[in-house]
Short mmCIF file of C-alpha atoms in Angstrom, two decimals:
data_model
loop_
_atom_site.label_atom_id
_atom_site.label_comp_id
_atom_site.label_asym_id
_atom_site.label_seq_id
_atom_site.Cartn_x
_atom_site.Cartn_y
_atom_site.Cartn_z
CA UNK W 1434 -2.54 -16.56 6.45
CA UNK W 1435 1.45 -17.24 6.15
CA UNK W 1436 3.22 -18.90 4.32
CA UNK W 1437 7.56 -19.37 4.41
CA UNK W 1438 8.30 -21.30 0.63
CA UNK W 1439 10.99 -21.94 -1.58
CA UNK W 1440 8.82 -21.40 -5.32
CA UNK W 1441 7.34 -18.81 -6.44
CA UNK W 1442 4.25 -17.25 -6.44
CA UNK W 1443 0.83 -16.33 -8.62
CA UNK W 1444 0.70 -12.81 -6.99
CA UNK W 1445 -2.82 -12.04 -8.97
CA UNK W 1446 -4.18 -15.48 -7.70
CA UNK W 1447 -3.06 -15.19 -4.38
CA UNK W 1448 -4.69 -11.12 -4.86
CA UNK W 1449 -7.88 -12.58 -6.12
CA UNK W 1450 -8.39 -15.45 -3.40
CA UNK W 1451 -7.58 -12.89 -0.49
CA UNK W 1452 -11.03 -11.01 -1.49
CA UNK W 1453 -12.95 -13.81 -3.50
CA UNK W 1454 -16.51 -14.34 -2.57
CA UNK W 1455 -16.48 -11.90 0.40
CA UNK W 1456 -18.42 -8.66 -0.79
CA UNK W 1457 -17.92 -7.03 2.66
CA UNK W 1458 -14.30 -6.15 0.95
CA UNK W 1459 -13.82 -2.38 -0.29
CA UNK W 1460 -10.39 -2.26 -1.07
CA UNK W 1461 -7.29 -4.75 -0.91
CA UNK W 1462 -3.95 -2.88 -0.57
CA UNK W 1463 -0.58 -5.10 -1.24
CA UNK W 1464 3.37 -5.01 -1.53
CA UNK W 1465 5.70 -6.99 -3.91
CA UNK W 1466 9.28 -7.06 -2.71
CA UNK W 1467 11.51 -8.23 -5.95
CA UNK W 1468 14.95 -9.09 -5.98
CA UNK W 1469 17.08 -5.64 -7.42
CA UNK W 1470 20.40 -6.26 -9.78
CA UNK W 1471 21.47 -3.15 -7.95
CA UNK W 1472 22.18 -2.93 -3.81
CA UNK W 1473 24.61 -0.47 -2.72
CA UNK W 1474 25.80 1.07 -6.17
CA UNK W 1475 27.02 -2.72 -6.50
CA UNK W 1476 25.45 -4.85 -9.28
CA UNK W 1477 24.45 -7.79 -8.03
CA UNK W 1478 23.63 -11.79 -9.81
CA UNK W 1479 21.80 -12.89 -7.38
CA UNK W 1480 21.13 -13.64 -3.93
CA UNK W 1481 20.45 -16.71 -1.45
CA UNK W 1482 17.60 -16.04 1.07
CA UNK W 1483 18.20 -17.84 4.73
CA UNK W 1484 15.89 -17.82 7.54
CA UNK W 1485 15.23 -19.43 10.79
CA UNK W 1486 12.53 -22.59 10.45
CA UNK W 1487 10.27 -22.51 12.98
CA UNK W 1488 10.98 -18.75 14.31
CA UNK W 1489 9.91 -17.74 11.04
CA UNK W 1490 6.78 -18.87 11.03
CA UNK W 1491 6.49 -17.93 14.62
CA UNK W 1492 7.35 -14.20 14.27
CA UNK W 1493 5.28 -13.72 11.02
CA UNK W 1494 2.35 -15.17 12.44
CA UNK W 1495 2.69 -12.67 15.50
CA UNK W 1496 2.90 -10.00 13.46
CA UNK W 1497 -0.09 -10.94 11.53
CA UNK W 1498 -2.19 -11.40 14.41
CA UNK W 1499 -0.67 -7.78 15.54
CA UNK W 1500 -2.04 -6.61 12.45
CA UNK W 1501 -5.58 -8.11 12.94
CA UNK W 1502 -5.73 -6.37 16.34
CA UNK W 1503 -5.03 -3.17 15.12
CA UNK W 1504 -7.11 -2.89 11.65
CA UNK W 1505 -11.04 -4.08 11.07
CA UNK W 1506 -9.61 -6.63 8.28
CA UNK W 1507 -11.35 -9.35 6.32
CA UNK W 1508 -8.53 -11.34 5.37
CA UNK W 1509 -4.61 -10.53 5.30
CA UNK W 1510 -1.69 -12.71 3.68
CA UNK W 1511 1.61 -13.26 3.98
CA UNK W 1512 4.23 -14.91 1.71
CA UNK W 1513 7.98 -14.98 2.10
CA UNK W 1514 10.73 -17.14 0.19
CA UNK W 1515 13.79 -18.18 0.89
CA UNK W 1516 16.50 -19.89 -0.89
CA UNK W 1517 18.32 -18.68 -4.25
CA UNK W 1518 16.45 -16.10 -6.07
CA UNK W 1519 17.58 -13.85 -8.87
CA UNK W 1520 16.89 -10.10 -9.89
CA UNK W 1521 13.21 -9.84 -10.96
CA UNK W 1522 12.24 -12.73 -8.59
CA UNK W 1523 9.37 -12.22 -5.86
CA UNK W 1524 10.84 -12.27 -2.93
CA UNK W 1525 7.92 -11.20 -0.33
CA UNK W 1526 4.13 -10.95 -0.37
CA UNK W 1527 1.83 -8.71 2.02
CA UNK W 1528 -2.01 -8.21 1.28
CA UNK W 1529 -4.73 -6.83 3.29
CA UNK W 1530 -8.33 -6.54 3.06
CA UNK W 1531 -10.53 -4.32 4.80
CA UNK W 1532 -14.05 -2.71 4.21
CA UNK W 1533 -11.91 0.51 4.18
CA UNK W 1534 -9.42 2.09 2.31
CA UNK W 1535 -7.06 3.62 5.09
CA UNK W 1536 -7.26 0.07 7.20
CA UNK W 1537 -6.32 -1.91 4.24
CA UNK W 1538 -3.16 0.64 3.30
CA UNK W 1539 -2.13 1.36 6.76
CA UNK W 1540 -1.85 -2.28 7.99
CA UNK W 1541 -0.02 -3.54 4.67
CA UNK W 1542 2.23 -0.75 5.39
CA UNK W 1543 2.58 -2.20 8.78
CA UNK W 1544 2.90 -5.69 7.98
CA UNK W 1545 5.84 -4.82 5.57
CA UNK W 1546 8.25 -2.89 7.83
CA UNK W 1547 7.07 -5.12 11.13
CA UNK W 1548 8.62 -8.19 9.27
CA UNK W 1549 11.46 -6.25 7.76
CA UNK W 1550 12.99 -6.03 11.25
CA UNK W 1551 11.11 -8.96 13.29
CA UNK W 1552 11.38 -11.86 10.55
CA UNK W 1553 14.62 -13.97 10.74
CA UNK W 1554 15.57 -14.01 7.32
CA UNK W 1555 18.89 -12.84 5.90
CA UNK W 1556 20.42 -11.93 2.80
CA UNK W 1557 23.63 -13.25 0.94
CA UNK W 1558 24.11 -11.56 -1.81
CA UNK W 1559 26.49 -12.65 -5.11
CA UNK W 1560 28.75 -10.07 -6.22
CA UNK W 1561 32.18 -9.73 -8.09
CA UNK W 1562 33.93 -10.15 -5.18
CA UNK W 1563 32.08 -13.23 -3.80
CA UNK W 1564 29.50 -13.88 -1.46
CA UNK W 1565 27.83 -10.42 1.24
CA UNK W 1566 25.58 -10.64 3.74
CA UNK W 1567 23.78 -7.73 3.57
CA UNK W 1568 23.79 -5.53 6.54
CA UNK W 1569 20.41 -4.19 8.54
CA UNK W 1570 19.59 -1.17 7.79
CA UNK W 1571 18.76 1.86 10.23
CA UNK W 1572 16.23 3.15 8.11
CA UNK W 1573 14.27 -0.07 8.56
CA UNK W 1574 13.89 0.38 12.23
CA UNK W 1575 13.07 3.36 11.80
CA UNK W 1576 9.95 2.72 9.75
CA UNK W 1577 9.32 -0.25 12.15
CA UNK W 1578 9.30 2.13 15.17
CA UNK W 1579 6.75 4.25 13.66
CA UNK W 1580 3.93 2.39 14.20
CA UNK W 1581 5.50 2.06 18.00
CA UNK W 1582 4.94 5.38 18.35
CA UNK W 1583 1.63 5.55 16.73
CA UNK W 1584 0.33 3.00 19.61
CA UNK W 1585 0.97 4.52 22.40
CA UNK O 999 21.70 -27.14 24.95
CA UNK O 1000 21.09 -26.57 21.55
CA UNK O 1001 22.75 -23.89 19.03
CA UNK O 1002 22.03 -22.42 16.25
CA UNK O 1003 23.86 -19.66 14.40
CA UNK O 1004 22.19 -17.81 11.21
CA UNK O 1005 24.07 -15.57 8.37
CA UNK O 1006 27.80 -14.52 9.55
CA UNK O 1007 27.69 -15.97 12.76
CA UNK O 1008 27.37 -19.35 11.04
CA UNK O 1009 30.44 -18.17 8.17
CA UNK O 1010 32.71 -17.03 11.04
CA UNK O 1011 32.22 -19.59 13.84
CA UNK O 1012 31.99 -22.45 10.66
CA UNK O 1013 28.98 -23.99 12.86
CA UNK O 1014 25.37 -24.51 11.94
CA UNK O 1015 23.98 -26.05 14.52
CA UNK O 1016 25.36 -28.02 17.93
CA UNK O 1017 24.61 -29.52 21.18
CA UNK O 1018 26.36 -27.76 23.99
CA UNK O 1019 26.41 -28.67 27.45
CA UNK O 1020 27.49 -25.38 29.73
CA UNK O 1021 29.28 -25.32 33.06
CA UNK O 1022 26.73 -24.55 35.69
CA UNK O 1023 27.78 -20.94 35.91
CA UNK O 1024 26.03 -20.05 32.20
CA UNK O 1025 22.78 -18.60 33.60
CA UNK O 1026 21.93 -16.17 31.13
CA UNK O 1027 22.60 -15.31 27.66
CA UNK O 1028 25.34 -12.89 27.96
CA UNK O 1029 27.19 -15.75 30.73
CA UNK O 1030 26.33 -18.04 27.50
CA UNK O 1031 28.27 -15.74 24.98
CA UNK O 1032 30.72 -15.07 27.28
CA UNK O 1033 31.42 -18.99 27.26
CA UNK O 1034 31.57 -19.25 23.93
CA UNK O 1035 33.66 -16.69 22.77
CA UNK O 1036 36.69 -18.79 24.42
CA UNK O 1037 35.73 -22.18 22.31
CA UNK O 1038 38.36 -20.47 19.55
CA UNK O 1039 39.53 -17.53 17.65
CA UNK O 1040 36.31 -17.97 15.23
CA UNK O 1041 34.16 -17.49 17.71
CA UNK O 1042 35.66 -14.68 19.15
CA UNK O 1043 35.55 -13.13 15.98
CA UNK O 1044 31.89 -13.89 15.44
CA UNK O 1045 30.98 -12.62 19.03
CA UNK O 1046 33.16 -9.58 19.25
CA UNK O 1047 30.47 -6.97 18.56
CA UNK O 1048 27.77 -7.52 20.51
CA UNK O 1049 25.96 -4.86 19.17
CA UNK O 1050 25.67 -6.56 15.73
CA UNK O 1051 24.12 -9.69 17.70
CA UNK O 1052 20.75 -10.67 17.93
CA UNK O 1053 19.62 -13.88 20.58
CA UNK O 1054 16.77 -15.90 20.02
CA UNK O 1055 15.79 -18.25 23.10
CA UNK O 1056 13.53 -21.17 22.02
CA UNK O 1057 12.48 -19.07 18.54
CA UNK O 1058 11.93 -15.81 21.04
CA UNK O 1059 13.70 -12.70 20.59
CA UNK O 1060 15.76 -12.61 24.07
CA UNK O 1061 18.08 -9.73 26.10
CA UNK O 1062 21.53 -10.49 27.76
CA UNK O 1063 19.79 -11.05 30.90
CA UNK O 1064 17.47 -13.52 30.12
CA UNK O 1065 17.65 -17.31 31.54
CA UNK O 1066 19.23 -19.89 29.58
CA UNK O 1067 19.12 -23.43 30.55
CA UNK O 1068 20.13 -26.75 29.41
CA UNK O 1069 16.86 -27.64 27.43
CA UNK O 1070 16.76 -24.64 25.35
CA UNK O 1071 17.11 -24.09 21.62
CA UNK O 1072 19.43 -21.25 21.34
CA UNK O 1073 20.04 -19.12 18.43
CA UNK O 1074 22.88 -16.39 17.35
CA UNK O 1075 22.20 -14.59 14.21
CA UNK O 1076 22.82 -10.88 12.76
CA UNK O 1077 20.05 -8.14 12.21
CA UNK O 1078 17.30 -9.60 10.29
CA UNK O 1079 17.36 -8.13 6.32
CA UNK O 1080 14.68 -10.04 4.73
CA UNK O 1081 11.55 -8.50 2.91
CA UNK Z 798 -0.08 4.96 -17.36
CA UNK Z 799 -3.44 5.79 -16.45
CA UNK Z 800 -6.57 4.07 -17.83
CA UNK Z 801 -10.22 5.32 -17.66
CA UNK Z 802 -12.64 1.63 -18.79
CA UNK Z 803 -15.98 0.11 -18.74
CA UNK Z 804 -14.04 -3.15 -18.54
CA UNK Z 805 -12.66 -5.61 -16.14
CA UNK Z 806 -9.37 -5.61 -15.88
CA UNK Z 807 -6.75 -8.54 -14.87
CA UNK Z 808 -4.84 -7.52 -11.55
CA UNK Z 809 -2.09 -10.01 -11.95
CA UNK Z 810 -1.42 -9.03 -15.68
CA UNK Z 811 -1.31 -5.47 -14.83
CA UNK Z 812 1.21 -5.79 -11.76
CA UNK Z 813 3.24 -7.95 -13.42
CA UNK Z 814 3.37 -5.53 -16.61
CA UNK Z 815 4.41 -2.68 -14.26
CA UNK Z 816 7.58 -4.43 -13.38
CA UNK Z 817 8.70 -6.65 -15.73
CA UNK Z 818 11.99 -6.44 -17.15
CA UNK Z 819 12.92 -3.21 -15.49
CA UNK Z 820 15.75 -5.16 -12.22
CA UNK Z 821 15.79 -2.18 -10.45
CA UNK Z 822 12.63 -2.32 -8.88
CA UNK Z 823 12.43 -3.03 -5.35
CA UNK Z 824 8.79 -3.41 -4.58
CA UNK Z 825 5.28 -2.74 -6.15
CA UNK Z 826 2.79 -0.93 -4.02
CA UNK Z 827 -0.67 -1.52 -5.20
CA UNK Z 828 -4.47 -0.78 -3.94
CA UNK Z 829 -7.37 -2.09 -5.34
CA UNK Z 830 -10.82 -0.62 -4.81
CA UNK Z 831 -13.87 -3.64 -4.97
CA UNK Z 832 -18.28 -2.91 -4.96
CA UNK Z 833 -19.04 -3.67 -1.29
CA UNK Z 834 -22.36 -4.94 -0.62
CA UNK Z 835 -23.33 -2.95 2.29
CA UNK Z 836 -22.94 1.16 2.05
CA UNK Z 837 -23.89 3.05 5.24
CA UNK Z 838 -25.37 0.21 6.89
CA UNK Z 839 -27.40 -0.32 3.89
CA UNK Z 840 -27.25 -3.90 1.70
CA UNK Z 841 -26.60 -2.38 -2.29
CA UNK Z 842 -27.06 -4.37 -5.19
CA UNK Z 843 -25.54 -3.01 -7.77
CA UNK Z 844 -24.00 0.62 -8.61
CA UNK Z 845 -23.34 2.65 -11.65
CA UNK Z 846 -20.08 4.93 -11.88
CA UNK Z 847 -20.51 8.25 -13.93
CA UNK Z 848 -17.41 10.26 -14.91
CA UNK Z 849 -16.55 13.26 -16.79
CA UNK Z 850 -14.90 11.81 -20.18
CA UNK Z 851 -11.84 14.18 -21.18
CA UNK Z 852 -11.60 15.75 -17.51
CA UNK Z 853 -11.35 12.19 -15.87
CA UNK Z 854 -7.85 11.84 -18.08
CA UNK Z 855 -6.72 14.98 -17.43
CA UNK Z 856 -6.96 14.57 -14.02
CA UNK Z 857 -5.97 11.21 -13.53
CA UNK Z 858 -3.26 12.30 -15.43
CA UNK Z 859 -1.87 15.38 -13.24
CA UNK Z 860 -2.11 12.96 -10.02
CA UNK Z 861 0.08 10.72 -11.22
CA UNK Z 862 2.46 13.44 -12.61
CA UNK Z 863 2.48 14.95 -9.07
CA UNK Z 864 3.47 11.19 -7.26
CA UNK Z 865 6.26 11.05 -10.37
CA UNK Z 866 7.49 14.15 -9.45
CA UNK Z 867 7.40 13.80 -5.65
CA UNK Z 868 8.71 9.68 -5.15
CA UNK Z 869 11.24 8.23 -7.79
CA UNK Z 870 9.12 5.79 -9.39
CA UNK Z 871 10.30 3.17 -11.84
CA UNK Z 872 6.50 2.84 -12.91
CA UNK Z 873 3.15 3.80 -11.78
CA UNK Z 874 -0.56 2.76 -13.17
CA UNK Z 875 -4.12 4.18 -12.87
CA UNK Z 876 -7.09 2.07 -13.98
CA UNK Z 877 -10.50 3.58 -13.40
CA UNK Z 878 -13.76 1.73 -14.11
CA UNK Z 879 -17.43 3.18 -14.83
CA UNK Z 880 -20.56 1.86 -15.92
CA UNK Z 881 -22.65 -0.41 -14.06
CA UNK Z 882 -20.43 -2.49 -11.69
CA UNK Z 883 -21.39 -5.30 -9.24
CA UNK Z 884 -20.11 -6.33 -5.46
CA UNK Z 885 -17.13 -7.69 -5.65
CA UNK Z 886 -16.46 -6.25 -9.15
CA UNK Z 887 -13.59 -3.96 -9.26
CA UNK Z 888 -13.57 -0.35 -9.31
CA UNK Z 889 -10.13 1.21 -9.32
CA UNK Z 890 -6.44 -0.01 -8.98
CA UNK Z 891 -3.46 1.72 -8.22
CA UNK Z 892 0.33 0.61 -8.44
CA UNK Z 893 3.54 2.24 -8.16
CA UNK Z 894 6.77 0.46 -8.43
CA UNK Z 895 10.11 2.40 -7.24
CA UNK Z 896 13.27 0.81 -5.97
CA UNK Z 897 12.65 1.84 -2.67
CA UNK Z 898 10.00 0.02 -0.13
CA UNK Z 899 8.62 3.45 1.32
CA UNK Z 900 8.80 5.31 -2.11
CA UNK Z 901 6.13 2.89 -3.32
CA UNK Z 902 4.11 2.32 -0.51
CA UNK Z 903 3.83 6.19 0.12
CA UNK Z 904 3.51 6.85 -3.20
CA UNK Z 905 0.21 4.40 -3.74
CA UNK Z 906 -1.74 5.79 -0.77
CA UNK Z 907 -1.12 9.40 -2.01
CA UNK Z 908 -2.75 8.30 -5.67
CA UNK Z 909 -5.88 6.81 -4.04
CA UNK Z 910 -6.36 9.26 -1.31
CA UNK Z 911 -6.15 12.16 -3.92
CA UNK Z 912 -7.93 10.22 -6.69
CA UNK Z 913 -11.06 9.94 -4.41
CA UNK Z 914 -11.20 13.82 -3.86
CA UNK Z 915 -10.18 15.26 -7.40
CA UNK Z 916 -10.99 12.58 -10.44
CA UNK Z 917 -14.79 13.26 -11.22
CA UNK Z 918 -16.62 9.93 -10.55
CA UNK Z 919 -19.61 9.56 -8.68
CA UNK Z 920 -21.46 6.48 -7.93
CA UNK Z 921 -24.81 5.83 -7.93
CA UNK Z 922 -26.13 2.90 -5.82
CA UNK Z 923 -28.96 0.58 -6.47
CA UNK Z 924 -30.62 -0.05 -2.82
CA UNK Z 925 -33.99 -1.26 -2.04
CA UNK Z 926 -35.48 2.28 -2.17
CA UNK Z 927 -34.19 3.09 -5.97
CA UNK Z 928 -30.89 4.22 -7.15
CA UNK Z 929 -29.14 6.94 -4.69
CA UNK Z 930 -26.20 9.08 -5.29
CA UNK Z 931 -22.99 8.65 -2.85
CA UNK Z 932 -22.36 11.20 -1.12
CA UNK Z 933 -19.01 12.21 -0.28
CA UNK Z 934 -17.40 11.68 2.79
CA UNK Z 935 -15.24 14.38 5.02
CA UNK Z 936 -12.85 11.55 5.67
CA UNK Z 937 -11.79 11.46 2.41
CA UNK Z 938 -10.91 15.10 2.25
CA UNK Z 939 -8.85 14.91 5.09
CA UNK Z 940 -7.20 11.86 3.92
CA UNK Z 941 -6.22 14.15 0.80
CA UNK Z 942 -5.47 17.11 3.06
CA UNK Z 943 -2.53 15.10 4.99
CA UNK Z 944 -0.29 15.14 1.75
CA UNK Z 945 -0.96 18.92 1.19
CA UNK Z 946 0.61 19.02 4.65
CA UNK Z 947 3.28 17.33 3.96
CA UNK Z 948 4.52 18.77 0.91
CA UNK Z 949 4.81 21.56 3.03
CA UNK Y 493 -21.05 28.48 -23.68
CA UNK Y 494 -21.22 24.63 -22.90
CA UNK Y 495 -22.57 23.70 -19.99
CA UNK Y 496 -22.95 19.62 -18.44
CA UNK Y 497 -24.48 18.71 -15.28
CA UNK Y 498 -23.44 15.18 -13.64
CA UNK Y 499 -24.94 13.15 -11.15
CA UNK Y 500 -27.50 14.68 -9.39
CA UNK Y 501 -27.24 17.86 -10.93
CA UNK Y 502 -28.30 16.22 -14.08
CA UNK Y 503 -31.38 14.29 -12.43
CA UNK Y 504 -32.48 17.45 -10.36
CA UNK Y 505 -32.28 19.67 -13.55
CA UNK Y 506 -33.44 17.37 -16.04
CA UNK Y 507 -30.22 18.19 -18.73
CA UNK Y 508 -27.03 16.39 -19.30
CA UNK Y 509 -25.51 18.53 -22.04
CA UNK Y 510 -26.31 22.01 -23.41
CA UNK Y 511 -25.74 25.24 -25.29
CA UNK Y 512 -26.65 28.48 -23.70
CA UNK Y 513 -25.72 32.39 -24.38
CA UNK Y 514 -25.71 33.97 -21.22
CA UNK Y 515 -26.21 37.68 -21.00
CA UNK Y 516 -23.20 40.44 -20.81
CA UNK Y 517 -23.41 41.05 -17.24
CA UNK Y 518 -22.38 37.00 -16.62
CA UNK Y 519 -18.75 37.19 -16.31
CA UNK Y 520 -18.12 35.03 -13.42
CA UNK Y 521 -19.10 31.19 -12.04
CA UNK Y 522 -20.76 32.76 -9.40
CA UNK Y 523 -22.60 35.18 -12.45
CA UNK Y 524 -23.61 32.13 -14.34
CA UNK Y 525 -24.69 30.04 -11.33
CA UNK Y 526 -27.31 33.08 -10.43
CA UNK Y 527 -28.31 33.53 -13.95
CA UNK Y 528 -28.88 29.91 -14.03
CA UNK Y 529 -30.90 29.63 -10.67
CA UNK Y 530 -33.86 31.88 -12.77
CA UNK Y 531 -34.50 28.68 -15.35
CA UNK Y 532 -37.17 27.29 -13.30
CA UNK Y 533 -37.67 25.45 -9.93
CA UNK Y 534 -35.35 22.44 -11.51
CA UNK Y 535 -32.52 24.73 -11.29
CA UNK Y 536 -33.49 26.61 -8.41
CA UNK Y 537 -33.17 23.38 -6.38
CA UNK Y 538 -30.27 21.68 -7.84
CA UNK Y 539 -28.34 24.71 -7.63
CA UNK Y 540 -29.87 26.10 -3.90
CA UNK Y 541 -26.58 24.30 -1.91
CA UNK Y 542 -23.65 26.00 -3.67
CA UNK Y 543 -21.52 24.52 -0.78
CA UNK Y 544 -22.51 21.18 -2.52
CA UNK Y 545 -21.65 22.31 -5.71
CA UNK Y 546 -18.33 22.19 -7.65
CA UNK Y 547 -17.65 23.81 -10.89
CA UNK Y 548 -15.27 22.91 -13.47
CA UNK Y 549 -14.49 25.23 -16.11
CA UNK Y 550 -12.63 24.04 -19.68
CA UNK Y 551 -12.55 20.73 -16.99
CA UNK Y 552 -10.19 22.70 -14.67
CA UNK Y 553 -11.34 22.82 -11.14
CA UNK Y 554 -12.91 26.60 -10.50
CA UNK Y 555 -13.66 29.41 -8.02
CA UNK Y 556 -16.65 31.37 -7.68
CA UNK Y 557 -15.10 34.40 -8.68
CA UNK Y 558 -13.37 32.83 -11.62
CA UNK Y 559 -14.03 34.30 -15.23
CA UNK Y 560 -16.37 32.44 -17.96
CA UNK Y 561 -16.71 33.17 -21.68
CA UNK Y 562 -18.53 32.38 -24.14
CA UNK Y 563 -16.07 29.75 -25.36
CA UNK Y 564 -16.03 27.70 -22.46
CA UNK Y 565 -17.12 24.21 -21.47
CA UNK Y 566 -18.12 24.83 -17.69
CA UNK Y 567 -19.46 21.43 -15.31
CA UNK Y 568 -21.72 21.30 -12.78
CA UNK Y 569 -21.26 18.57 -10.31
CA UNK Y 570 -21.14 17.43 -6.64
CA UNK Y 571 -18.31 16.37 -4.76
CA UNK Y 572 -16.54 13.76 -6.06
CA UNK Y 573 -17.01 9.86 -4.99
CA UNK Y 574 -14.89 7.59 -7.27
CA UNK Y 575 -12.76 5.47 -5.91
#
């Protein structure tokens, strides 16, 4: 399941309804992105998510169903927000649930740096001297490519 | 044609979205760029690196040589950094 | 913080504890381990978890001092169950937080894959022919055996 | 010496918890293991797979040829299976 909101999230509910009444489940693995007061060395106040309606939804829905191919899993989920957010906030969700441990941990791993480089969102961060779009990182393609390689 | 520019392509070029009607020489998304980097020094500015651009033709990640034509939904935007 | 209970414990509570307050986290990592109904192609009812009071800690202990030592982690969190447990019940969770995305994720998968190899636990499973002992699984070695490799 | 068996070690040999002296000559896991074989058929069968078998001594993981007093608290159990 995705989902692309502005509020916030109950990350144990959302935890709890991913592997609720399926006993099949052995293990649910998960990642919590938050919103850091620090990005480059530079303090930040906050930050204003924006992303693409439409493509969003699109793209994280491909990579889900990527995911799904790849990995025996029971259920997987999906949440990303957008708008302002400040340091603390939750900014993304990713949970998978498998009858196995490696499945489970290997496709949330997945899911995470798939939509790190595939998802159009984009960051605007507040700082002293105004406004910055944050810039892509190499790093992230690099864990993206990863599981490239790993197909072939 | 419509357009849709994301991030710093929508700061620099001071457009969100518009409805664009190319001369029938834009086939393809770099033709399209190419086009639009003459509208004004904004755009120019906003299209000079290509390498920091990223297409997306009717909400699919697209190459310069892909098609464009006039019924498509056309967006500009930066490197994705969400997550 | 590592915890070795006969209770249940609350997922959201605990992730949210791990993080809270602390701005320069980046993401929370976390894998939770859940009683499946069906073990080797066998339906279970029930199992019981035995573990070595006193050696448990200590070992629990020295795994996460080894994924402190290796990631930088902001925050990290064992809790181990035993006693009699039910499917769907859960057995183990694991959660790092770091300001880093890979840090965390990394860092999580290292704490489960060597907690099933070195903390002394053993279950014992209730199936229709009486209760049976678990037997390990050479999978789970390797698993372990890929971040001896690495810290080469 | 204080020796604990868990899991099936403890069904198989019928004891959870005890106190033994073990002669002089046991100075090593692998002394104690033998020495421990001799208590009856129990033992003898729980004990037949050392490759099954891992020891803990003062609840630090140990090697056959590693030393045991009369001090210590050594385990008996099979591989692990938390989780």
């Amino acid at each position: 399941m995705i989902r692309v909101q502005r509020e916030d999230f109950d990350l144990g509910a959302e935890l709890r309804a991913l592997s609720d009444g399926d006993h099949g489940i052995g293990g649910v693995a998960s990642f919590v992105g938050l919103v850091r007061d620090m990005a480059a060395g530079e303090k930040i106040g906050a930050m204003t998510l924006e992303h693409y309606p439409g493509m969003t939804e699109k793209m994280l829905g491909r990579i889900e169903a990527e995911a799904l191919e790849r990995w025996p899993l029971n259920a997987s989920l999906i949440i990303h927000r957008y708008g302002r957010l400040e340091p603390g906030d939750q900014i993304v969700l990713v949970a998978t649930a498998s009858p196995h441990r490696e499945a489970a941990l290997e496709s949330c791993h997945f899911l995470i740096d798939w939509l790190k480089t595939k998802a159009p969102f984009w960051k605007l961060e507040d700082t002293p001297d105004g406004g910055q779009w944050v810039d892509a990182r190499d790093s992230d393609d690099e864990a993206a490519a990863r599981w490239s390689k790993r197909a072939d | 044609m419509k357009l849709l520019y994301f991030a710093w392509l929508k700061t620099k070029t001071g457009v969100s979205e518009e409805t664009v009607s190319p001369p029938a020489e834009v086939q393809t998304v770099a033709d399209l760029l190419t086009w639009l980097k003459r509208r004004g020094p904004g755009f120019e500015e906003a299209l000079a690196d290509m390498e920091a651009l990223r297409v997306a033709v009717n909400q699919e990640y697209a190459e310069m040589t892909d098609p464009v034509t006039a019924g498509d939904e056309v967006a500009l935007f930066p490197p994705v950094t969400g997550g």
